[in-house]
Amino acid sequence: MTKVPFDEKELKIVREEPAFGGGTTPIYDFPVSMKEASIAAYRDKKPVWLMTGIEQNLFTPSIIPDNCARGFVIEGAPYPREKFGGKDMFGVEWKYVDVAGGSMVVPGNPLLEDVNDWKEKIVFPDIDSWDWEGSAKLNKEYLSNGKANLMWFLNGCWFERLISFMDFEEAAVAMIDEEQEDALKELFHELTSLYLRLVDKSLEYYDIDGFCIHDDWGSQMAPFFSEEAARNLILPEMKRFTDYIHSKGKYVELHSCGHIEDRVKIFVEAGFDMWTPMPMNDTIKLYEEYGDKIIIGVVYDKPFDPATATEEEQRAAARDYVERFTKPGRLCTWSTYNNPGLMTRAFREELYKASRISYSK
């Protein structure tokens, strides 16, 4: 995309959108659509302005049972809350906990106790039997609002999926058990194949620009398994997944929770375009060391108090963020884990203006 010089007229607010957590978000008179800007940033690594999340349309359709089981359906029509929970696409039973705003696997009846038995115990879903045409019709308008459509795949494809099959302790053991290693590689390969078919179905029936896959790898303190295990068992399948999506001209994001900054090399080698680490990771260090290889969601280390900071202090903080994290050859996004209170009107406007100027040079 050709660089477009910043014009003050862009700061005109053309509409307001509901904001996460309440209130509204101003939408400026952008020089290109939010869809085009997202593709330029995430796929082509040529950002027009600093992405803050408003530019993407999150999509988790109810046609995929995992989204219903997890209580996380985002699509073109409301999904009844009373239907949250139930079976995912492998028949694993989930219970939605309203106070937590999410679901957990119902304990006590794991599908697997030994990965060597996966061919006898795991029944893969018949995704061709799902009503893709009906879902496409339901979501046509939702996916046509000028934003980049990012399709999320919940429940994980590799370790997180294994946890749902076996429970955590047994899954962790399987990652280091030589007697289960070959079977685990086979299972991960078949799971990846399933997800590639889901990618094909999604691209056939929806207007999708990118994909985000979930696979949590750590606790608040440390990774769940070694780098050696990750490289041996998961990295080849991750690379297969991202290569396929890139071959379709789309971008791919990883959502992986936990204190796992030591695993960023694997995410880079796997080919992910973006990762937004949780705040227990040193996101600034990750940006400095790996921002030329993968887009990092950076948590701001100099937050202001929205209740007491002057407008100029808010704008100065925005300029500081842009100056530090839009360096040539290194890319970042505004982390979703930043305090949403920092996004005051003045801060958001200055963040946009300063980043437009920076990226247009």
mmCIF file of C-alpha atoms in Angstrom:
data_model
loop_
_atom_site.group_PDB
_atom_site.id
_atom_site.type_symbol
_atom_site.label_atom_id
_atom_site.label_comp_id
_atom_site.label_asym_id
_atom_site.label_seq_id
_atom_site.Cartn_x
_atom_site.Cartn_y
_atom_site.Cartn_z
ATOM 1 C CA MET A 1 0.000 0.000 0.000
ATOM 2 C CA THR A 2 1.326 3.443 -0.943
ATOM 3 C CA LYS A 3 2.037 5.653 2.063
ATOM 4 C CA VAL A 4 -0.584 8.354 2.558
ATOM 5 C CA PRO A 5 0.479 11.583 4.331
ATOM 6 C CA PHE A 6 -1.513 12.503 7.424
ATOM 7 C CA ASP A 7 -4.204 15.151 7.070
ATOM 8 C CA GLU A 8 -5.804 16.832 10.109
ATOM 9 C CA LYS A 9 -9.182 16.319 8.428
ATOM 10 C CA GLU A 10 -8.862 12.615 9.270
ATOM 11 C CA LEU A 11 -9.623 13.440 12.915
ATOM 12 C CA LYS A 12 -13.214 14.178 12.025
ATOM 13 C CA ILE A 13 -15.455 11.717 13.872
ATOM 14 C CA VAL A 14 -17.777 10.045 11.373
ATOM 15 C CA ARG A 15 -19.599 7.853 13.883
ATOM 16 C CA GLU A 16 -19.491 6.322 17.356
ATOM 17 C CA GLU A 17 -19.378 2.605 18.105
ATOM 18 C CA PRO A 18 -20.194 0.780 21.355
ATOM 19 C CA ALA A 19 -16.986 0.268 23.353
ATOM 20 C CA PHE A 20 -16.023 -2.839 25.279
ATOM 21 C CA GLY A 21 -16.973 -2.285 28.904
ATOM 22 C CA GLY A 22 -19.357 0.551 28.138
ATOM 23 C CA GLY A 23 -19.331 3.931 26.483
ATOM 24 C CA THR A 24 -18.511 4.552 22.843
ATOM 25 C CA THR A 25 -15.461 4.632 20.589
ATOM 26 C CA PRO A 26 -15.016 7.395 17.999
ATOM 27 C CA ILE A 27 -14.419 6.308 14.415
ATOM 28 C CA TYR A 28 -12.344 8.788 12.470
ATOM 29 C CA ASP A 29 -12.434 9.711 8.801
ATOM 30 C CA PHE A 30 -9.699 7.219 7.972
ATOM 31 C CA PRO A 31 -7.824 7.578 4.657
ATOM 32 C CA VAL A 32 -8.428 3.885 3.949
ATOM 33 C CA SER A 33 -10.965 1.424 5.340
ATOM 34 C CA MET A 34 -10.251 -0.362 8.599
ATOM 35 C CA LYS A 35 -10.215 -3.608 6.614
ATOM 36 C CA GLU A 36 -7.509 -2.307 4.270
ATOM 37 C CA ALA A 37 -5.476 -0.926 7.172
ATOM 38 C CA SER A 38 -5.643 -4.236 9.046
ATOM 39 C CA ILE A 39 -4.506 -6.233 6.029
ATOM 40 C CA ALA A 40 -1.696 -3.753 5.403
ATOM 41 C CA ALA A 41 -0.510 -4.090 9.013
ATOM 42 C CA TYR A 42 -1.018 -7.765 9.820
ATOM 43 C CA ARG A 43 -0.421 -9.397 6.445
ATOM 44 C CA ASP A 44 1.837 -6.989 4.584
ATOM 45 C CA LYS A 45 3.642 -5.492 7.627
ATOM 46 C CA LYS A 46 3.068 -1.965 6.302
ATOM 47 C CA PRO A 47 0.822 -0.290 8.876
ATOM 48 C CA VAL A 48 -1.090 2.884 8.077
ATOM 49 C CA TRP A 49 -1.714 3.645 11.766
ATOM 50 C CA LEU A 50 -1.161 1.810 15.041
ATOM 51 C CA MET A 51 -3.805 -0.895 15.396
ATOM 52 C CA THR A 52 -5.852 -0.704 18.601
ATOM 53 C CA GLY A 53 -8.336 -3.530 18.030
ATOM 54 C CA ILE A 54 -11.296 -1.528 16.762
ATOM 55 C CA GLU A 55 -10.253 -2.297 13.192
ATOM 56 C CA GLN A 56 -11.081 -6.011 13.404
ATOM 57 C CA ASN A 57 -14.442 -7.731 13.467
ATOM 58 C CA LEU A 58 -14.210 -10.768 15.769
ATOM 59 C CA PHE A 59 -16.101 -13.790 14.495
ATOM 60 C CA THR A 60 -16.920 -17.001 16.368
ATOM 61 C CA PRO A 61 -20.011 -18.456 14.665
ATOM 62 C CA SER A 62 -22.401 -20.788 16.435
ATOM 63 C CA ILE A 63 -22.061 -23.333 13.622
ATOM 64 C CA ILE A 64 -18.837 -24.474 15.327
ATOM 65 C CA PRO A 65 -19.935 -26.281 18.506
ATOM 66 C CA ASP A 66 -16.790 -25.222 20.400
ATOM 67 C CA ASN A 67 -17.974 -21.607 20.414
ATOM 68 C CA CYS A 68 -21.315 -22.555 21.933
ATOM 69 C CA ALA A 69 -19.709 -24.879 24.474
ATOM 70 C CA ARG A 70 -17.312 -22.155 25.568
ATOM 71 C CA GLY A 71 -20.066 -19.532 25.772
ATOM 72 C CA PHE A 72 -18.285 -17.318 23.276
ATOM 73 C CA VAL A 73 -20.454 -16.830 20.220
ATOM 74 C CA ILE A 74 -19.939 -13.619 18.234
ATOM 75 C CA GLU A 75 -21.941 -13.473 15.022
ATOM 76 C CA GLY A 76 -24.721 -11.713 13.161
ATOM 77 C CA ALA A 77 -27.525 -12.633 15.570
ATOM 78 C CA PRO A 78 -27.748 -12.960 19.372
ATOM 79 C CA TYR A 79 -27.071 -16.442 20.702
ATOM 80 C CA PRO A 80 -29.173 -17.462 23.733
ATOM 81 C CA ARG A 81 -27.098 -17.421 26.918
ATOM 82 C CA GLU A 82 -29.033 -20.402 28.258
ATOM 83 C CA LYS A 83 -27.536 -22.486 25.446
ATOM 84 C CA PHE A 84 -23.940 -21.821 26.531
ATOM 85 C CA GLY A 85 -22.050 -24.955 27.553
ATOM 86 C CA GLY A 86 -22.781 -28.462 26.294
ATOM 87 C CA LYS A 87 -20.715 -30.574 23.923
ATOM 88 C CA ASP A 88 -17.920 -29.283 21.740
ATOM 89 C CA MET A 89 -17.226 -30.709 18.283
ATOM 90 C CA PHE A 90 -15.530 -33.781 19.769
ATOM 91 C CA GLY A 91 -18.349 -34.498 22.210
ATOM 92 C CA VAL A 92 -16.504 -33.190 25.267
ATOM 93 C CA GLU A 93 -19.004 -31.794 27.772
ATOM 94 C CA TRP A 94 -18.492 -28.201 28.977
ATOM 95 C CA LYS A 95 -20.266 -26.348 31.785
ATOM 96 C CA TYR A 96 -20.782 -22.612 31.452
ATOM 97 C CA VAL A 97 -20.103 -20.697 34.677
ATOM 98 C CA ASP A 98 -22.014 -17.446 34.473
ATOM 99 C CA VAL A 99 -20.110 -15.633 37.228
ATOM 100 C CA ALA A 100 -16.810 -16.421 35.480
ATOM 101 C CA GLY A 101 -18.121 -15.598 32.019
ATOM 102 C CA GLY A 102 -16.733 -18.814 30.560
ATOM 103 C CA SER A 103 -16.835 -22.604 30.474
ATOM 104 C CA MET A 104 -14.837 -25.513 31.840
ATOM 105 C CA VAL A 105 -14.769 -29.175 30.918
ATOM 106 C CA VAL A 106 -17.033 -31.223 33.154
ATOM 107 C CA PRO A 107 -14.539 -33.334 35.171
ATOM 108 C CA GLY A 108 -14.532 -37.037 35.774
ATOM 109 C CA ASN A 109 -15.073 -38.487 32.324
ATOM 110 C CA PRO A 110 -12.027 -37.847 30.086
ATOM 111 C CA LEU A 111 -12.134 -39.159 26.521
ATOM 112 C CA LEU A 112 -8.529 -40.345 26.787
ATOM 113 C CA GLU A 113 -6.288 -41.767 29.472
ATOM 114 C CA ASP A 114 -3.509 -42.851 27.101
ATOM 115 C CA VAL A 115 -2.870 -41.097 23.780
ATOM 116 C CA ASN A 116 -2.093 -44.468 22.193
ATOM 117 C CA ASP A 117 -5.837 -45.120 22.294
ATOM 118 C CA TRP A 118 -6.845 -41.992 20.401
ATOM 119 C CA LYS A 119 -7.932 -43.767 17.207
ATOM 120 C CA GLU A 120 -10.416 -45.865 19.181
ATOM 121 C CA LYS A 121 -11.606 -43.145 21.554
ATOM 122 C CA ILE A 122 -11.650 -39.861 19.594
ATOM 123 C CA VAL A 123 -14.423 -39.305 17.061
ATOM 124 C CA PHE A 124 -13.681 -36.457 14.675
ATOM 125 C CA PRO A 125 -16.604 -34.191 13.705
ATOM 126 C CA ASP A 126 -18.328 -34.381 10.343
ATOM 127 C CA ILE A 127 -17.991 -30.708 9.497
ATOM 128 C CA ASP A 128 -19.569 -31.228 6.057
ATOM 129 C CA SER A 129 -22.881 -31.916 7.787
ATOM 130 C CA TRP A 130 -22.949 -28.483 9.432
ATOM 131 C CA ASP A 131 -25.251 -25.849 7.919
ATOM 132 C CA TRP A 132 -22.569 -23.632 6.414
ATOM 133 C CA GLU A 133 -24.960 -22.051 3.908
ATOM 134 C CA GLY A 134 -27.371 -21.064 6.661
ATOM 135 C CA SER A 135 -24.537 -19.611 8.714
ATOM 136 C CA ALA A 136 -23.231 -17.678 5.702
ATOM 137 C CA LYS A 137 -26.655 -16.147 5.167
ATOM 138 C CA LEU A 138 -26.990 -15.269 8.856
ATOM 139 C CA ASN A 139 -23.611 -13.539 8.939
ATOM 140 C CA LYS A 140 -23.390 -11.839 5.561
ATOM 141 C CA GLU A 141 -24.303 -8.397 6.890
ATOM 142 C CA TYR A 142 -22.229 -8.799 10.065
ATOM 143 C CA LEU A 143 -19.140 -9.519 7.967
ATOM 144 C CA SER A 144 -19.717 -6.531 5.680
ATOM 145 C CA ASN A 145 -19.098 -3.566 7.959
ATOM 146 C CA GLY A 146 -15.775 -2.345 6.554
ATOM 147 C CA LYS A 147 -13.586 -4.024 9.158
ATOM 148 C CA ALA A 148 -11.182 -6.942 8.812
ATOM 149 C CA ASN A 149 -12.937 -10.171 9.755
ATOM 150 C CA LEU A 150 -10.873 -12.241 12.186
ATOM 151 C CA MET A 151 -12.147 -15.768 12.761
ATOM 152 C CA TRP A 152 -11.227 -17.277 16.114
ATOM 153 C CA PHE A 153 -10.739 -20.991 16.685
ATOM 154 C CA LEU A 154 -11.362 -21.757 20.355
ATOM 155 C CA ASN A 155 -10.449 -24.820 22.446
ATOM 156 C CA GLY A 156 -6.999 -25.026 20.900
ATOM 157 C CA CYS A 157 -5.649 -27.284 18.235
ATOM 158 C CA TRP A 158 -2.742 -28.887 20.082
ATOM 159 C CA PHE A 159 -2.002 -28.742 23.831
ATOM 160 C CA GLU A 160 -5.195 -26.947 24.833
ATOM 161 C CA ARG A 161 -7.232 -29.513 22.911
ATOM 162 C CA LEU A 162 -5.281 -32.327 24.524
ATOM 163 C CA ILE A 163 -6.211 -30.943 27.955
ATOM 164 C CA SER A 164 -9.903 -31.135 27.027
ATOM 165 C CA PHE A 165 -9.442 -34.780 26.000
ATOM 166 C CA MET A 166 -7.382 -35.940 28.999
ATOM 167 C CA ASP A 167 -7.534 -33.344 31.811
ATOM 168 C CA PHE A 168 -4.453 -31.275 32.570
ATOM 169 C CA GLU A 169 -2.227 -33.636 34.568
ATOM 170 C CA GLU A 170 -2.502 -36.503 32.092
ATOM 171 C CA ALA A 171 -1.970 -34.142 29.141
ATOM 172 C CA ALA A 172 1.189 -32.733 30.730
ATOM 173 C CA VAL A 173 2.502 -36.255 31.279
ATOM 174 C CA ALA A 174 1.732 -37.203 27.683
ATOM 175 C CA MET A 175 3.960 -34.352 26.483
ATOM 176 C CA ILE A 176 7.010 -36.017 28.065
ATOM 177 C CA ASP A 177 6.070 -39.709 27.852
ATOM 178 C CA GLU A 178 8.166 -41.444 25.200
ATOM 179 C CA GLU A 179 5.641 -44.287 25.003
ATOM 180 C CA GLN A 180 2.918 -41.822 23.931
ATOM 181 C CA GLU A 181 5.127 -39.639 21.699
ATOM 182 C CA ASP A 182 4.412 -41.236 18.324
ATOM 183 C CA ALA A 183 0.676 -41.410 18.964
ATOM 184 C CA LEU A 184 0.644 -37.805 20.122
ATOM 185 C CA LYS A 185 2.367 -36.667 16.933
ATOM 186 C CA GLU A 186 -0.251 -38.542 14.918
ATOM 187 C CA LEU A 187 -3.092 -36.996 16.910
ATOM 188 C CA PHE A 188 -1.709 -33.465 16.568
ATOM 189 C CA HIS A 189 -1.288 -34.030 12.834
ATOM 190 C CA GLU A 190 -4.910 -35.098 12.429
ATOM 191 C CA LEU A 191 -6.113 -32.194 14.538
ATOM 192 C CA THR A 192 -4.205 -29.787 12.303
ATOM 193 C CA SER A 193 -5.734 -31.443 9.243
ATOM 194 C CA LEU A 194 -9.180 -30.845 10.721
ATOM 195 C CA TYR A 195 -8.411 -27.182 11.282
ATOM 196 C CA LEU A 196 -7.158 -26.793 7.731
ATOM 197 C CA ARG A 197 -10.511 -28.116 6.555
ATOM 198 C CA LEU A 198 -12.217 -25.581 8.842
ATOM 199 C CA VAL A 199 -10.110 -22.875 7.217
ATOM 200 C CA ASP A 200 -11.280 -24.040 3.786
ATOM 201 C CA LYS A 201 -14.926 -24.069 4.860
ATOM 202 C CA SER A 202 -14.596 -20.630 6.428
ATOM 203 C CA LEU A 203 -13.059 -19.138 3.299
ATOM 204 C CA GLU A 204 -15.678 -20.783 1.115
ATOM 205 C CA TYR A 205 -18.663 -19.413 3.019
ATOM 206 C CA TYR A 206 -17.458 -16.222 4.717
ATOM 207 C CA ASP A 207 -15.454 -13.098 3.921
ATOM 208 C CA ILE A 208 -12.501 -13.802 6.235
ATOM 209 C CA ASP A 209 -9.266 -11.805 6.348
ATOM 210 C CA GLY A 210 -7.416 -13.554 9.150
ATOM 211 C CA PHE A 211 -7.529 -16.354 11.680
ATOM 212 C CA CYS A 212 -6.672 -16.510 15.374
ATOM 213 C CA ILE A 213 -6.001 -19.856 16.995
ATOM 214 C CA HIS A 214 -5.951 -20.461 20.735
ATOM 215 C CA ASP A 215 -3.416 -22.703 22.431
ATOM 216 C CA ASP A 216 -2.501 -21.784 26.009
ATOM 217 C CA TRP A 217 1.016 -22.864 26.960
ATOM 218 C CA GLY A 218 1.676 -21.595 30.466
ATOM 219 C CA SER A 219 0.662 -20.511 33.939
ATOM 220 C CA GLN A 220 1.299 -17.108 35.496
ATOM 221 C CA MET A 221 4.749 -18.346 36.497
ATOM 222 C CA ALA A 222 6.136 -20.556 33.731
ATOM 223 C CA PRO A 223 5.431 -22.662 30.630
ATOM 224 C CA PHE A 224 3.570 -25.940 31.085
ATOM 225 C CA PHE A 225 6.139 -27.944 29.105
ATOM 226 C CA SER A 226 9.683 -27.662 27.836
ATOM 227 C CA GLU A 227 10.891 -25.956 24.691
ATOM 228 C CA GLU A 228 12.153 -29.325 23.507
ATOM 229 C CA ALA A 229 8.670 -30.840 23.800
ATOM 230 C CA ALA A 230 7.134 -27.852 22.016
ATOM 231 C CA ARG A 231 9.608 -28.105 19.156
ATOM 232 C CA ASN A 232 9.275 -31.841 18.834
ATOM 233 C CA LEU A 233 5.520 -32.212 19.113
ATOM 234 C CA ILE A 234 3.818 -28.929 18.176
ATOM 235 C CA LEU A 235 6.081 -26.670 16.111
ATOM 236 C CA PRO A 236 5.833 -28.735 12.881
ATOM 237 C CA GLU A 237 2.029 -28.643 13.052
ATOM 238 C CA MET A 238 1.935 -24.944 13.862
ATOM 239 C CA LYS A 239 4.130 -24.248 10.842
ATOM 240 C CA ARG A 240 1.881 -26.401 8.692
ATOM 241 C CA PHE A 241 -1.135 -24.417 9.896
ATOM 242 C CA THR A 242 0.332 -20.949 9.325
ATOM 243 C CA ASP A 243 1.858 -21.896 5.959
ATOM 244 C CA TYR A 244 -1.559 -23.006 4.755
ATOM 245 C CA ILE A 245 -3.283 -19.811 5.856
ATOM 246 C CA HIS A 246 -0.561 -17.687 4.281
ATOM 247 C CA SER A 247 -0.947 -19.654 1.050
ATOM 248 C CA LYS A 248 -4.552 -18.409 1.017
ATOM 249 C CA GLY A 249 -3.395 -14.799 1.303
ATOM 250 C CA LYS A 250 -4.626 -14.423 4.899
ATOM 251 C CA TYR A 251 -2.898 -13.497 8.147
ATOM 252 C CA VAL A 252 -2.790 -15.591 11.308
ATOM 253 C CA GLU A 253 -2.622 -14.639 14.972
ATOM 254 C CA LEU A 254 -1.786 -16.748 18.023
ATOM 255 C CA HIS A 255 -3.571 -16.432 21.348
ATOM 256 C CA SER A 256 -1.486 -18.180 23.987
ATOM 257 C CA CYS A 257 -1.781 -17.311 27.664
ATOM 258 C CA GLY A 258 0.747 -17.635 30.430
ATOM 259 C CA HIS A 259 4.292 -16.549 31.289
ATOM 260 C CA ILE A 260 5.764 -17.971 28.099
ATOM 261 C CA GLU A 261 8.028 -15.250 26.728
ATOM 262 C CA ASP A 262 10.784 -17.868 26.440
ATOM 263 C CA ARG A 263 8.694 -19.599 23.770
ATOM 264 C CA VAL A 264 8.500 -16.631 21.402
ATOM 265 C CA LYS A 265 11.222 -18.123 19.198
ATOM 266 C CA ILE A 266 8.895 -21.018 18.483
ATOM 267 C CA PHE A 267 6.032 -18.691 17.588
ATOM 268 C CA VAL A 268 8.359 -16.844 15.215
ATOM 269 C CA GLU A 269 9.598 -20.066 13.611
ATOM 270 C CA ALA A 270 6.012 -21.279 13.334
ATOM 271 C CA GLY A 271 5.230 -18.260 11.178
ATOM 272 C CA PHE A 272 2.598 -16.450 13.221
ATOM 273 C CA ASP A 273 2.033 -12.851 12.182
ATOM 274 C CA MET A 274 1.065 -11.647 15.633
ATOM 275 C CA TRP A 275 1.031 -12.576 19.324
ATOM 276 C CA THR A 276 -0.389 -10.516 22.181
ATOM 277 C CA PRO A 277 1.395 -11.732 25.334
ATOM 278 C CA MET A 278 -0.309 -11.403 28.694
ATOM 279 C CA PRO A 279 1.070 -8.720 31.051
ATOM 280 C CA MET A 280 3.203 -11.108 33.120
ATOM 281 C CA ASN A 281 5.488 -11.263 30.078
ATOM 282 C CA ASP A 282 7.968 -8.470 29.340
ATOM 283 C CA THR A 283 6.169 -7.217 26.245
ATOM 284 C CA ILE A 284 8.572 -4.305 25.757
ATOM 285 C CA LYS A 285 11.573 -6.618 25.746
ATOM 286 C CA LEU A 286 9.745 -8.925 23.324
ATOM 287 C CA TYR A 287 9.042 -5.970 21.040
ATOM 288 C CA GLU A 288 12.667 -4.831 21.111
ATOM 289 C CA GLU A 289 14.060 -8.307 20.442
ATOM 290 C CA TYR A 290 11.442 -9.830 18.141
ATOM 291 C CA GLY A 291 9.333 -6.975 16.768
ATOM 292 C CA ASP A 292 11.101 -7.297 13.440
ATOM 293 C CA LYS A 293 9.875 -10.895 13.164
ATOM 294 C CA ILE A 294 6.410 -10.955 14.749
ATOM 295 C CA ILE A 295 3.890 -8.252 15.681
ATOM 296 C CA ILE A 296 3.775 -7.952 19.480
ATOM 297 C CA GLY A 297 0.911 -6.527 21.525
ATOM 298 C CA VAL A 298 2.748 -4.137 23.857
ATOM 299 C CA VAL A 299 1.532 -3.293 27.361
ATOM 300 C CA TYR A 300 2.328 0.335 28.205
ATOM 301 C CA ASP A 301 4.688 0.704 31.172
ATOM 302 C CA LYS A 302 3.959 4.383 31.906
ATOM 303 C CA PRO A 303 0.189 4.484 32.419
ATOM 304 C CA PHE A 304 -1.473 7.660 33.630
ATOM 305 C CA ASP A 305 -4.441 8.054 35.936
ATOM 306 C CA PRO A 306 -7.378 8.885 33.631
ATOM 307 C CA ALA A 307 -9.156 10.567 36.521
ATOM 308 C CA THR A 308 -6.407 13.093 37.275
ATOM 309 C CA ALA A 309 -4.172 13.375 34.187
ATOM 310 C CA THR A 310 -4.513 16.551 32.174
ATOM 311 C CA GLU A 311 -5.354 16.356 28.490
ATOM 312 C CA GLU A 312 -1.780 17.281 27.592
ATOM 313 C CA GLU A 313 -0.417 14.558 29.887
ATOM 314 C CA GLN A 314 -2.673 12.053 28.146
ATOM 315 C CA ARG A 315 -1.537 13.214 24.724
ATOM 316 C CA ALA A 316 2.099 13.160 25.822
ATOM 317 C CA ALA A 317 1.678 9.525 26.930
ATOM 318 C CA ALA A 318 0.244 8.647 23.514
ATOM 319 C CA ARG A 319 3.169 10.309 21.739
ATOM 320 C CA ASP A 320 5.582 8.482 24.031
ATOM 321 C CA TYR A 321 3.998 5.128 23.168
ATOM 322 C CA VAL A 322 4.189 5.854 19.456
ATOM 323 C CA GLU A 323 7.768 7.102 19.612
ATOM 324 C CA ARG A 324 8.949 3.983 21.440
ATOM 325 C CA PHE A 325 6.903 1.328 19.673
ATOM 326 C CA THR A 326 6.643 2.342 16.028
ATOM 327 C CA LYS A 327 10.348 2.043 15.301
ATOM 328 C CA PRO A 328 11.285 1.287 11.686
ATOM 329 C CA GLY A 329 11.338 -2.456 11.029
ATOM 330 C CA ARG A 330 9.547 -3.328 14.284
ATOM 331 C CA LEU A 331 5.785 -3.671 14.609
ATOM 332 C CA CYS A 332 3.393 -3.682 17.532
ATOM 333 C CA THR A 333 -0.265 -3.295 18.339
ATOM 334 C CA TRP A 334 -1.936 -1.696 21.337
ATOM 335 C CA SER A 335 -2.246 -4.663 23.681
ATOM 336 C CA THR A 336 -5.727 -5.829 24.608
ATOM 337 C CA TYR A 337 -4.323 -6.251 28.133
ATOM 338 C CA ASN A 338 -3.710 -2.528 28.587
ATOM 339 C CA ASN A 339 -6.016 -0.813 31.030
ATOM 340 C CA PRO A 340 -9.021 0.179 28.853
ATOM 341 C CA GLY A 341 -9.281 3.360 30.935
ATOM 342 C CA LEU A 342 -6.173 4.678 29.202
ATOM 343 C CA MET A 343 -8.123 5.010 25.971
ATOM 344 C CA THR A 344 -9.507 8.440 26.753
ATOM 345 C CA ARG A 345 -10.684 10.591 23.853
ATOM 346 C CA ALA A 346 -7.512 12.675 23.966
ATOM 347 C CA PHE A 347 -5.197 9.664 24.212
ATOM 348 C CA ARG A 348 -6.892 7.780 21.369
ATOM 349 C CA GLU A 349 -6.847 10.788 19.073
ATOM 350 C CA GLU A 350 -3.180 11.537 19.751
ATOM 351 C CA LEU A 351 -2.227 7.862 19.409
ATOM 352 C CA TYR A 352 -3.867 7.774 15.997
ATOM 353 C CA LYS A 353 -2.407 11.098 14.845
ATOM 354 C CA ALA A 354 1.135 10.393 16.034
ATOM 355 C CA SER A 355 1.169 6.892 14.571
ATOM 356 C CA ARG A 356 -0.204 8.108 11.239
ATOM 357 C CA ILE A 357 2.616 10.639 11.051
ATOM 358 C CA SER A 358 5.205 8.064 12.115
ATOM 359 C CA TYR A 359 4.122 5.394 9.632
ATOM 360 C CA SER A 360 3.746 7.825 6.728
ATOM 361 C CA LYS A 361 7.389 8.880 6.847
#
